[in-house]
Tab-separated table of N, CA and C in Angstrom:
chain	number	residue	atom	x	y	z
A	1	TRP	N	9.384	-76.866	-69.371
A	1	TRP	CA	9.629	-78.251	-69.045
A	1	TRP	C	8.418	-78.853	-68.329
A	2	ASN	N	7.937	-78.154	-67.354
A	2	ASN	CA	6.828	-78.657	-66.546
A	2	ASN	C	5.558	-78.799	-67.374
A	3	ASP	N	5.249	-77.781	-68.183
A	3	ASP	CA	4.047	-77.837	-69.014
A	3	ASP	C	4.113	-79.009	-69.997
A	4	GLU	N	5.280	-79.172	-70.634
A	4	GLU	CA	5.434	-80.294	-71.559
A	4	GLU	C	5.306	-81.624	-70.833
A	5	PHE	N	5.903	-81.713	-69.656
A	5	PHE	CA	5.841	-82.945	-68.873
A	5	PHE	C	4.391	-83.349	-68.614
A	6	TYR	N	3.589	-82.412	-68.126
A	6	TYR	CA	2.195	-82.737	-67.827
A	6	TYR	C	1.374	-82.977	-69.100
A	7	ARG	N	1.732	-82.294	-70.163
A	7	ARG	CA	1.046	-82.546	-71.441
A	7	ARG	C	1.341	-83.966	-71.922
A	8	PHE	N	2.601	-84.396	-71.790
A	8	PHE	CA	2.972	-85.747	-72.206
A	8	PHE	C	2.344	-86.807	-71.303
A	9	LEU	N	2.207	-86.517	-70.028
A	9	LEU	CA	1.552	-87.463	-69.122
A	9	LEU	C	0.109	-87.741	-69.538
A	10	ALA	N	-0.524	-86.779	-70.171
A	10	ALA	CA	-1.928	-86.922	-70.556
A	10	ALA	C	-2.124	-87.645	-71.887
A	11	ILE	N	-1.059	-87.994	-72.595
A	11	ILE	CA	-1.189	-88.698	-73.874
A	11	ILE	C	-1.775	-90.084	-73.627
A	12	SER	N	-2.832	-90.409	-74.342
A	12	SER	CA	-3.516	-91.685	-74.106
A	12	SER	C	-2.759	-92.877	-74.686
A	13	ASP	N	-2.080	-92.695	-75.796
A	13	ASP	CA	-1.293	-93.782	-76.389
A	13	ASP	C	-0.054	-94.017	-75.522
A	14	VAL	N	0.004	-95.191	-74.892
A	14	VAL	CA	1.063	-95.489	-73.918
A	14	VAL	C	2.444	-95.407	-74.544
A	15	ASN	N	2.621	-95.975	-75.726
A	15	ASN	CA	3.943	-95.955	-76.368
A	15	ASN	C	4.377	-94.520	-76.686
A	16	LEU	N	3.457	-93.729	-77.230
A	16	LEU	CA	3.777	-92.332	-77.536
A	16	LEU	C	4.049	-91.544	-76.260
A	17	ARG	N	3.274	-91.810	-75.193
A	17	ARG	CA	3.478	-91.124	-73.916
A	17	ARG	C	4.889	-91.379	-73.389
A	18	TYR	N	5.283	-92.657	-73.330
A	18	TYR	CA	6.593	-92.965	-72.765
A	18	TYR	C	7.742	-92.532	-73.664
A	19	GLN	N	7.534	-92.586	-74.963
A	19	GLN	CA	8.565	-92.086	-75.872
A	19	GLN	C	8.740	-90.572	-75.684
A	20	SER	N	7.622	-89.860	-75.589
A	20	SER	CA	7.671	-88.401	-75.396
A	20	SER	C	8.322	-88.045	-74.070
A	21	LEU	N	7.952	-88.758	-73.009
A	21	LEU	CA	8.547	-88.502	-71.688
A	21	LEU	C	10.034	-88.818	-71.680
A	22	TYR	N	10.415	-89.895	-72.364
A	22	TYR	CA	11.823	-90.251	-72.443
A	22	TYR	C	12.624	-89.145	-73.128
A	23	LEU	N	12.127	-88.689	-74.279
A	23	LEU	CA	12.845	-87.651	-75.017
A	23	LEU	C	12.909	-86.341	-74.229
A	24	LEU	N	11.818	-86.001	-73.555
A	24	LEU	CA	11.814	-84.791	-72.733
A	24	LEU	C	12.821	-84.916	-71.589
A	25	SER	N	12.830	-86.057	-70.921
A	25	SER	CA	13.751	-86.234	-69.789
A	25	SER	C	15.202	-86.222	-70.255
A	26	LYS	N	15.473	-86.806	-71.422
A	26	LYS	CA	16.830	-86.788	-71.964
A	26	LYS	C	17.252	-85.359	-72.298
A	27	ASP	N	16.362	-84.614	-72.939
A	27	ASP	CA	16.651	-83.218	-73.280
A	27	ASP	C	16.873	-82.387	-72.024
A	28	PHE	N	16.020	-82.602	-71.014
A	28	PHE	CA	16.164	-81.881	-69.751
A	28	PHE	C	17.508	-82.206	-69.092
A	29	ALA	N	17.836	-83.496	-69.005
A	29	ALA	CA	19.090	-83.911	-68.360
A	29	ALA	C	20.300	-83.349	-69.105
A	30	ASP	N	20.266	-83.406	-70.427
A	30	ASP	CA	21.381	-82.863	-71.209
A	30	ASP	C	21.533	-81.361	-70.993
A	31	THR	N	20.413	-80.650	-71.007
A	31	THR	CA	20.434	-79.195	-70.812
A	31	THR	C	20.900	-78.839	-69.402
A	32	ALA	N	20.355	-79.525	-68.403
A	32	ALA	CA	20.738	-79.262	-67.013
A	32	ALA	C	22.214	-79.575	-66.785
A	33	SER	N	22.708	-80.654	-67.384
A	33	SER	CA	24.126	-81.013	-67.233
A	33	SER	C	25.040	-79.957	-67.848
A	34	LEU	N	24.685	-79.509	-69.037
A	34	LEU	CA	25.491	-78.500	-69.721
A	34	LEU	C	25.609	-77.226	-68.888
A	35	TYR	N	24.464	-76.684	-68.465
A	35	TYR	CA	24.500	-75.425	-67.733
A	35	TYR	C	24.965	-75.617	-66.292
A	36	GLY	N	24.695	-76.776	-65.720
A	36	GLY	CA	25.204	-77.075	-64.379
A	36	GLY	C	26.726	-77.086	-64.352
A	37	ARG	N	27.331	-77.658	-65.393
A	37	ARG	CA	28.801	-77.669	-65.479
A	37	ARG	C	29.361	-76.249	-65.536
A	38	ILE	N	28.698	-75.395	-66.291
A	38	ILE	CA	29.162	-74.005	-66.402
A	38	ILE	C	29.063	-73.319	-65.041
A	39	ILE	N	27.929	-73.488	-64.371
A	39	ILE	CA	27.745	-72.861	-63.048
A	39	ILE	C	28.808	-73.348	-62.075
A	40	ILE	N	29.068	-74.648	-62.059
A	40	ILE	CA	30.064	-75.215	-61.142
A	40	ILE	C	31.469	-74.755	-61.516
A	41	SER	N	31.778	-74.720	-62.811
A	41	SER	CA	33.136	-74.341	-63.225
A	41	SER	C	33.455	-72.890	-62.893
A	42	GLU	N	32.423	-72.074	-62.723
A	42	GLU	CA	32.643	-70.657	-62.432
A	42	GLU	C	32.419	-70.324	-60.958
A	43	LEU	N	32.526	-71.322	-60.108
A	43	LEU	CA	32.289	-71.133	-58.678
A	43	LEU	C	33.103	-69.976	-58.107
A	44	PHE	N	34.380	-69.876	-58.467
A	44	PHE	CA	35.249	-68.864	-57.876
A	44	PHE	C	35.434	-67.633	-58.768
A	45	VAL	N	34.651	-67.539	-59.822
A	45	VAL	CA	34.690	-66.367	-60.708
A	45	VAL	C	33.834	-65.273	-60.069
A	46	PRO	N	34.291	-64.021	-60.075
A	46	PRO	CA	33.464	-62.932	-59.529
A	46	PRO	C	32.104	-62.874	-60.239
A	47	LYS	N	31.070	-62.545	-59.488
A	47	LYS	CA	29.700	-62.555	-60.033
A	47	LYS	C	29.575	-61.771	-61.330
A	48	GLU	N	30.216	-60.608	-61.393
A	48	GLU	CA	30.082	-59.763	-62.579
A	48	GLU	C	30.742	-60.373	-63.815
A	49	SER	N	31.622	-61.369	-63.625
A	49	SER	CA	32.315	-61.997	-64.758
A	49	SER	C	31.745	-63.359	-65.130
A	50	LYS	N	30.765	-63.840	-64.389
A	50	LYS	CA	30.198	-65.164	-64.666
A	50	LYS	C	29.430	-65.153	-65.974
A	51	THR	N	29.503	-66.278	-66.679
A	51	THR	CA	28.726	-66.452	-67.906
A	51	THR	C	27.244	-66.464	-67.580
A	52	ILE	N	26.879	-67.181	-66.544
A	52	ILE	CA	25.498	-67.264	-66.073
A	52	ILE	C	25.449	-66.550	-64.732
A	53	LYS	N	24.715	-65.464	-64.696
A	53	LYS	CA	24.655	-64.642	-63.481
A	53	LYS	C	23.650	-65.216	-62.481
A	54	PRO	N	23.983	-65.178	-61.174
A	54	PRO	CA	23.010	-65.579	-60.160
A	54	PRO	C	21.810	-64.626	-60.156
A	55	VAL	N	20.669	-65.133	-59.738
A	55	VAL	CA	19.450	-64.323	-59.662
A	55	VAL	C	18.993	-64.229	-58.216
A	56	THR	N	18.245	-63.191	-57.936
A	56	THR	CA	17.648	-63.023	-56.614
A	56	THR	C	16.180	-63.394	-56.727
A	57	VAL	N	15.808	-64.481	-56.060
A	57	VAL	CA	14.416	-64.936	-56.117
A	57	VAL	C	13.834	-65.101	-54.724
A	58	GLY	N	14.525	-64.572	-53.730
A	58	GLY	CA	14.036	-64.661	-52.355
A	58	GLY	C	14.710	-65.784	-51.590
A	59	GLY	N	14.783	-65.593	-50.307
A	59	GLY	CA	15.380	-66.600	-49.435
A	59	GLY	C	16.884	-66.628	-49.528
A	60	ILE	N	17.502	-67.127	-48.464
A	60	ILE	CA	18.963	-67.242	-48.448
A	60	ILE	C	19.425	-68.672	-48.223
A	61	ALA	N	18.503	-69.561	-47.834
A	61	ALA	CA	18.898	-70.917	-47.455
A	61	ALA	C	19.469	-71.704	-48.625
A	62	GLY	N	19.089	-71.407	-49.834
A	62	GLY	CA	19.539	-72.198	-50.976
A	62	GLY	C	20.891	-71.811	-51.521
A	63	GLY	N	21.513	-70.788	-50.983
A	63	GLY	CA	22.780	-70.330	-51.544
A	63	GLY	C	22.529	-69.511	-52.793
A	64	GLU	N	23.448	-69.600	-53.764
A	64	GLU	CA	23.264	-68.873	-55.013
A	64	GLU	C	22.265	-69.606	-55.883
A	65	LYS	N	21.417	-68.846	-56.553
A	65	LYS	CA	20.376	-69.428	-57.405
A	65	LYS	C	20.551	-68.909	-58.827
A	66	TYR	N	20.235	-69.779	-59.783
A	66	TYR	CA	20.380	-69.456	-61.193
A	66	TYR	C	19.147	-69.967	-61.933
A	67	ILE	N	18.766	-69.267	-62.993
A	67	ILE	CA	17.714	-69.747	-63.883
A	67	ILE	C	18.256	-69.683	-65.302
A	68	VAL	N	18.319	-70.865	-65.942
A	68	VAL	CA	18.824	-70.967	-67.304
A	68	VAL	C	17.912	-71.911	-68.077
A	69	LYS	N	17.466	-71.487	-69.250
A	69	LYS	CA	16.597	-72.316	-70.096
A	69	LYS	C	15.403	-72.836	-69.308
A	70	ASN	N	14.885	-72.001	-68.428
A	70	ASN	CA	13.719	-72.323	-67.613
A	70	ASN	C	13.990	-73.447	-66.606
A	71	ILE	N	15.253	-73.627	-66.243
A	71	ILE	CA	15.652	-74.603	-65.225
A	71	ILE	C	16.206	-73.814	-64.050
A	72	PHE	N	15.728	-74.141	-62.864
A	72	PHE	CA	16.141	-73.468	-61.638
A	72	PHE	C	17.268	-74.266	-60.992
A	73	PHE	N	18.423	-73.631	-60.790
A	73	PHE	CA	19.573	-74.254	-60.161
A	73	PHE	C	19.822	-73.582	-58.812
A	74	LYS	N	20.211	-74.401	-57.832
A	74	LYS	CA	20.658	-73.863	-56.541
A	74	LYS	C	22.056	-74.392	-56.286
A	75	PHE	N	22.955	-73.502	-55.950
A	75	PHE	CA	24.301	-73.898	-55.566
A	75	PHE	C	24.364	-73.728	-54.051
A	76	ALA	N	24.089	-74.794	-53.346
A	76	ALA	CA	23.897	-74.719	-51.899
A	76	ALA	C	25.216	-74.538	-51.149
A	77	PHE	N	25.274	-73.486	-50.368
A	77	PHE	CA	26.356	-73.284	-49.411
A	77	PHE	C	25.823	-72.416	-48.286
A	78	ASP	N	26.449	-72.552	-47.136
A	78	ASP	CA	25.996	-71.829	-45.947
A	78	ASP	C	26.265	-70.339	-46.111
A	79	GLN	N	25.295	-69.533	-45.744
A	79	GLN	CA	25.433	-68.090	-45.853
A	79	GLN	C	25.141	-67.432	-44.518
A	80	LYS	N	25.705	-66.243	-44.366
A	80	LYS	CA	25.431	-65.490	-43.146
A	80	LYS	C	23.990	-64.987	-43.163
A	81	LEU	N	23.389	-64.987	-41.997
A	81	LEU	CA	22.046	-64.436	-41.860
A	81	LEU	C	22.108	-62.931	-42.090
A	82	PRO	N	21.083	-62.343	-42.695
A	82	PRO	CA	21.109	-60.900	-42.980
A	82	PRO	C	21.364	-60.067	-41.721
A	83	GLY	N	22.297	-59.140	-41.837
A	83	GLY	CA	22.623	-58.244	-40.729
A	83	GLY	C	23.326	-58.926	-39.580
A	84	SER	N	23.995	-60.048	-39.857
A	84	SER	CA	24.599	-60.829	-38.786
A	84	SER	C	25.926	-61.422	-39.251
A	85	ASP	N	26.723	-61.850	-38.284
A	85	ASP	CA	27.945	-62.592	-38.589
A	85	ASP	C	27.750	-64.080	-38.319
A	86	ILE	N	26.510	-64.488	-38.141
A	86	ILE	CA	26.178	-65.881	-37.843
A	86	ILE	C	25.732	-66.582	-39.120
A	87	TYR	N	26.286	-67.775	-39.356
A	87	TYR	CA	25.882	-68.565	-40.510
A	87	TYR	C	24.597	-69.328	-40.199
A	88	MET	N	23.770	-69.501	-41.213
A	88	MET	CA	22.471	-70.142	-41.044
A	88	MET	C	22.590	-71.550	-40.459
A	89	TYR	N	23.507	-72.344	-40.970
A	89	TYR	CA	23.623	-73.741	-40.530
A	89	TYR	C	24.796	-73.984	-39.586
A	90	GLY	N	25.861	-73.183	-39.705
A	90	GLY	CA	27.068	-73.487	-38.952
A	90	GLY	C	27.348	-72.604	-37.755
A	91	GLY	N	26.541	-71.579	-37.532
A	91	GLY	CA	26.810	-70.692	-36.399
A	91	GLY	C	27.963	-69.759	-36.702
A	92	ASN	N	29.090	-69.978	-36.035
A	92	ASN	CA	30.252	-69.088	-36.205
A	92	ASN	C	31.076	-69.392	-37.445
A	93	THR	N	30.939	-70.593	-37.994
A	93	THR	CA	31.677	-70.972	-39.199
A	93	THR	C	30.699	-71.585	-40.204
A	94	PRO	N	30.983	-71.442	-41.485
A	94	PRO	CA	30.059	-72.012	-42.471
A	94	PRO	C	30.031	-73.541	-42.407
A	95	ALA	N	28.857	-74.102	-42.586
A	95	ALA	CA	28.676	-75.565	-42.611
A	95	ALA	C	28.019	-75.911	-43.951
A	96	ASN	N	28.832	-75.930	-44.990
A	96	ASN	CA	28.304	-76.183	-46.324
A	96	ASN	C	27.688	-77.570	-46.450
A	97	ASP	N	28.202	-78.532	-45.712
A	97	ASP	CA	27.628	-79.875	-45.757
A	97	ASP	C	26.176	-79.866	-45.283
A	98	LYS	N	25.881	-79.074	-44.284
A	98	LYS	CA	24.501	-78.977	-43.782
A	98	LYS	C	23.604	-78.234	-44.776
A	99	ALA	N	24.142	-77.210	-45.425
A	99	ALA	CA	23.369	-76.493	-46.445
A	99	ALA	C	23.033	-77.428	-47.603
A	100	MET	N	23.994	-78.259	-48.010
A	100	MET	CA	23.755	-79.215	-49.088
A	100	MET	C	22.731	-80.271	-48.670
A	101	LYS	N	22.804	-80.697	-47.428
A	101	LYS	CA	21.839	-81.681	-46.925
A	101	LYS	C	20.429	-81.095	-46.927
A	102	ALA	N	20.292	-79.847	-46.532
A	102	ALA	CA	18.980	-79.190	-46.549
A	102	ALA	C	18.442	-79.113	-47.979
A	103	ALA	N	19.305	-78.780	-48.936
A	103	ALA	CA	18.881	-78.716	-50.344
A	103	ALA	C	18.459	-80.101	-50.835
A	104	GLU	N	19.176	-81.129	-50.407
A	104	GLU	CA	18.810	-82.502	-50.772
A	104	GLU	C	17.411	-82.842	-50.257
A	105	HIS	N	17.119	-82.448	-49.025
A	105	HIS	CA	15.813	-82.739	-48.429
A	105	HIS	C	14.684	-82.005	-49.157
A	106	GLU	N	14.975	-80.870	-49.759
A	106	GLU	CA	13.957	-80.145	-50.517
A	106	GLU	C	13.492	-80.943	-51.736
A	107	LEU	N	14.362	-81.783	-52.273
A	107	LEU	CA	14.023	-82.561	-53.471
A	107	LEU	C	13.268	-83.849	-53.169
A	108	LYS	N	13.372	-84.351	-51.959
A	108	LYS	CA	12.781	-85.652	-51.633
A	108	LYS	C	11.279	-85.747	-51.899
A	109	PRO	N	10.473	-84.739	-51.551
A	109	PRO	CA	9.031	-84.859	-51.840
A	109	PRO	C	8.734	-84.998	-53.331
A	110	ALA	N	9.459	-84.275	-54.179
A	110	ALA	CA	9.230	-84.357	-55.617
A	110	ALA	C	9.586	-85.742	-56.142
A	111	VAL	N	10.678	-86.292	-55.657
A	111	VAL	CA	11.089	-87.631	-56.077
A	111	VAL	C	10.051	-88.659	-55.632
A	112	GLN	N	9.571	-88.555	-54.413
A	112	GLN	CA	8.571	-89.494	-53.911
A	112	GLN	C	7.259	-89.393	-54.673
A	113	PHE	N	6.904	-88.198	-55.093
A	113	PHE	CA	5.647	-87.979	-55.808
A	113	PHE	C	5.611	-88.788	-57.100
A	114	PHE	N	6.760	-88.889	-57.781
A	114	PHE	CA	6.796	-89.575	-59.081
A	114	PHE	C	7.290	-91.000	-58.994
A	115	ASN	N	7.520	-91.526	-57.816
A	115	ASN	CA	7.921	-92.943	-57.669
A	115	ASN	C	6.735	-93.818	-57.412
């Protein structure tokens, strides 16, 4: 996705550039929506039975992470710190709203870059 995006940005013909970017963004959104729905629908399914298995890519702040069709998904929820009974954002109890807010803030620089 990223390589195609930057390749399309370099197209000198403005109409072809924007048409290519439009089609890429539509394809990306459709693909992300399809697999995002599957990930969300299987929230309470045991990991071993999920259609799309979570991956370990480092860090715990993002919650469960998935990679499908070269798209990185994070399902943000508060998790216990390793070797502890303390949650990263909520202390003694999980604070999923804070975990989601942190994930939202991770996206802001990327959005600002392209605005």
